[in-house]
CSV table of C-alpha atoms in Angstrom, one decimal:
chain,number,residue,atom,x,y,z
A,23,GLU,CA,0.0,0.0,0.0
A,24,PRO,CA,2.0,3.0,-1.2
A,25,GLN,CA,-0.4,5.5,0.4
A,26,GLN,CA,0.0,3.9,3.8
A,27,ALA,CA,3.8,3.7,3.3
A,28,ILE,CA,3.9,7.5,2.5
A,29,ALA,CA,2.4,8.3,5.9
A,30,PHE,CA,4.9,6.2,7.7
A,31,LEU,CA,7.9,7.4,5.7
A,32,GLU,CA,6.9,11.1,6.2
A,33,GLY,CA,6.8,10.4,9.9
A,34,GLY,CA,10.2,8.7,9.7
A,35,ILE,CA,11.6,11.7,7.8
A,36,GLN,CA,10.5,14.1,10.6
A,37,ALA,CA,11.9,11.9,13.3
A,38,ALA,CA,15.2,11.6,11.5
A,39,GLN,CA,15.3,15.4,11.1
A,40,PHE,CA,14.6,15.8,14.8
A,41,THR,CA,17.4,13.5,15.7
A,42,GLY,CA,19.8,14.8,13.1
A,43,ASP,CA,20.2,11.4,11.4
A,44,THR,CA,21.0,12.3,7.8
A,45,PHE,CA,21.3,8.7,6.6
A,46,LEU,CA,17.9,7.8,7.9
A,47,GLN,CA,16.3,10.9,6.6
A,48,ALA,CA,17.8,10.4,3.1
A,49,THR,CA,16.9,6.7,3.1
A,50,ASN,CA,13.3,7.5,4.0
A,51,LEU,CA,13.2,10.1,1.2
A,52,ALA,CA,14.5,7.6,-1.3
A,53,TYR,CA,11.7,5.1,-0.3
A,54,LEU,CA,9.2,8.0,-0.3
A,55,ALA,CA,10.2,8.6,-3.9
A,56,GLU,CA,9.5,5.0,-4.7
A,57,ALA,CA,6.1,5.1,-3.1
A,58,HIS,CA,5.2,8.2,-5.0
A,59,HIS,CA,6.4,6.5,-8.2
A,60,GLN,CA,4.0,3.7,-7.6
A,61,LEU,CA,1.2,6.3,-7.4
A,62,GLU,CA,2.6,8.0,-10.6
A,63,GLN,CA,3.1,11.3,-8.7
A,64,SER,CA,6.1,12.5,-10.8
A,65,ASP,CA,6.7,15.9,-9.1
A,66,ARG,CA,6.8,14.3,-5.7
A,67,VAL,CA,9.1,11.6,-7.0
A,68,ILE,CA,11.4,14.2,-8.3
A,69,TYR,CA,11.5,16.2,-5.1
A,70,ALA,CA,11.9,13.3,-2.7
A,71,GLY,CA,14.3,11.4,-5.0
A,72,ALA,CA,16.5,14.4,-5.7
A,73,LEU,CA,16.7,15.3,-2.0
A,74,GLY,CA,17.4,11.7,-1.0
A,75,MET,CA,20.0,11.3,-3.7
A,76,TYR,CA,21.8,14.5,-2.8
A,77,LEU,CA,21.8,13.9,1.0
A,78,LEU,CA,23.1,10.3,0.6
A,79,HIS,CA,25.8,11.5,-1.7
A,80,GLN,CA,26.8,14.2,0.7
A,81,ILE,CA,27.4,11.6,3.5
A,82,ALA,CA,29.4,9.4,1.0
A,83,SER,CA,26.8,6.6,1.0
A,84,SER,CA,26.7,4.5,-2.2
A,85,ASN,CA,23.0,4.3,-1.6
A,86,TRP,CA,22.6,7.6,-3.5
A,87,ARG,CA,22.5,5.5,-6.6
A,88,GLN,CA,19.1,4.0,-5.7
A,89,PRO,CA,17.1,7.3,-6.0
A,90,ALA,CA,19.3,8.3,-8.9
A,91,GLY,CA,18.3,5.2,-10.8
A,92,LEU,CA,14.6,6.0,-10.1
A,93,LEU,CA,15.1,9.6,-11.3
A,94,LYS,CA,16.8,8.3,-14.5
A,95,ILE,CA,13.9,6.0,-15.1
A,96,LEU,CA,11.5,8.8,-14.7
A,97,GLN,CA,13.6,11.1,-16.9
A,98,GLY,CA,13.4,8.4,-19.6
A,99,LYS,CA,9.7,8.2,-19.3
A,100,LEU,CA,9.0,11.9,-19.3
A,101,GLY,CA,11.7,13.0,-21.7
A,102,GLU,CA,14.7,15.1,-20.8
A,103,LYS,CA,12.9,18.5,-21.3
A,104,GLU,CA,9.8,17.6,-19.3
A,105,PHE,CA,11.9,16.1,-16.5
A,106,GLY,CA,14.1,19.3,-16.5
A,107,ASP,CA,11.0,21.5,-16.3
A,108,ARG,CA,9.6,19.5,-13.4
A,109,LEU,CA,12.9,19.6,-11.6
A,110,GLN,CA,13.0,23.3,-12.1
A,111,ASN,CA,9.5,23.6,-10.6
A,112,GLN,CA,10.9,21.9,-7.5
A,113,ARG,CA,13.8,24.3,-7.3
A,114,PRO,CA,12.5,26.6,-4.5
A,115,LYS,CA,11.7,23.7,-2.2
A,116,LEU,CA,15.0,21.9,-2.9
A,117,ILE,CA,17.0,25.1,-2.4
A,118,ALA,CA,15.4,25.6,0.9
A,119,VAL,CA,16.9,22.3,2.1
A,120,ILE,CA,20.2,21.9,0.1
A,121,GLY,CA,20.9,25.4,-1.1
A,122,VAL,CA,21.7,26.7,-4.6
A,123,ASP,CA,25.0,24.8,-4.8
A,124,GLY,CA,23.2,21.5,-3.9
A,125,TYR,CA,20.5,22.1,-6.5
A,126,ASP,CA,23.0,23.0,-9.2
A,127,TYR,CA,24.8,19.7,-8.4
A,128,LEU,CA,21.8,17.5,-9.0
A,129,PRO,CA,22.3,17.2,-12.8
A,130,THR,CA,25.9,16.2,-12.2
A,131,LEU,CA,24.8,13.4,-9.9
A,132,LEU,CA,22.3,12.2,-12.4
A,133,ASP,CA,25.0,12.2,-15.2
A,134,ASP,CA,27.4,10.4,-12.8
A,135,TYR,CA,24.8,7.7,-12.3
């Protein structure tokens, strides 16, 4: 049940933020992206996947590749331009968490995947 999983994952993200556990927060974001993918909620996939990918990469976890793979699949499905436009729409929310430099690094991570 993706909808039920989303509620639990969002709670897990908040708990991880509260405790400062970046790995747990990023892992929950990666799984949240998967749940949104099951529900075909592309914008939410992009937000959660990009944030999870970036945070996992920042802590040098090889697990960053899991959300990167999901984002690449979605990019292939939507097309590069549509994916880029949707990522751009998420820019303000992403910058609020990872800053401009983090946002600007997202395409590099996807290319590195």
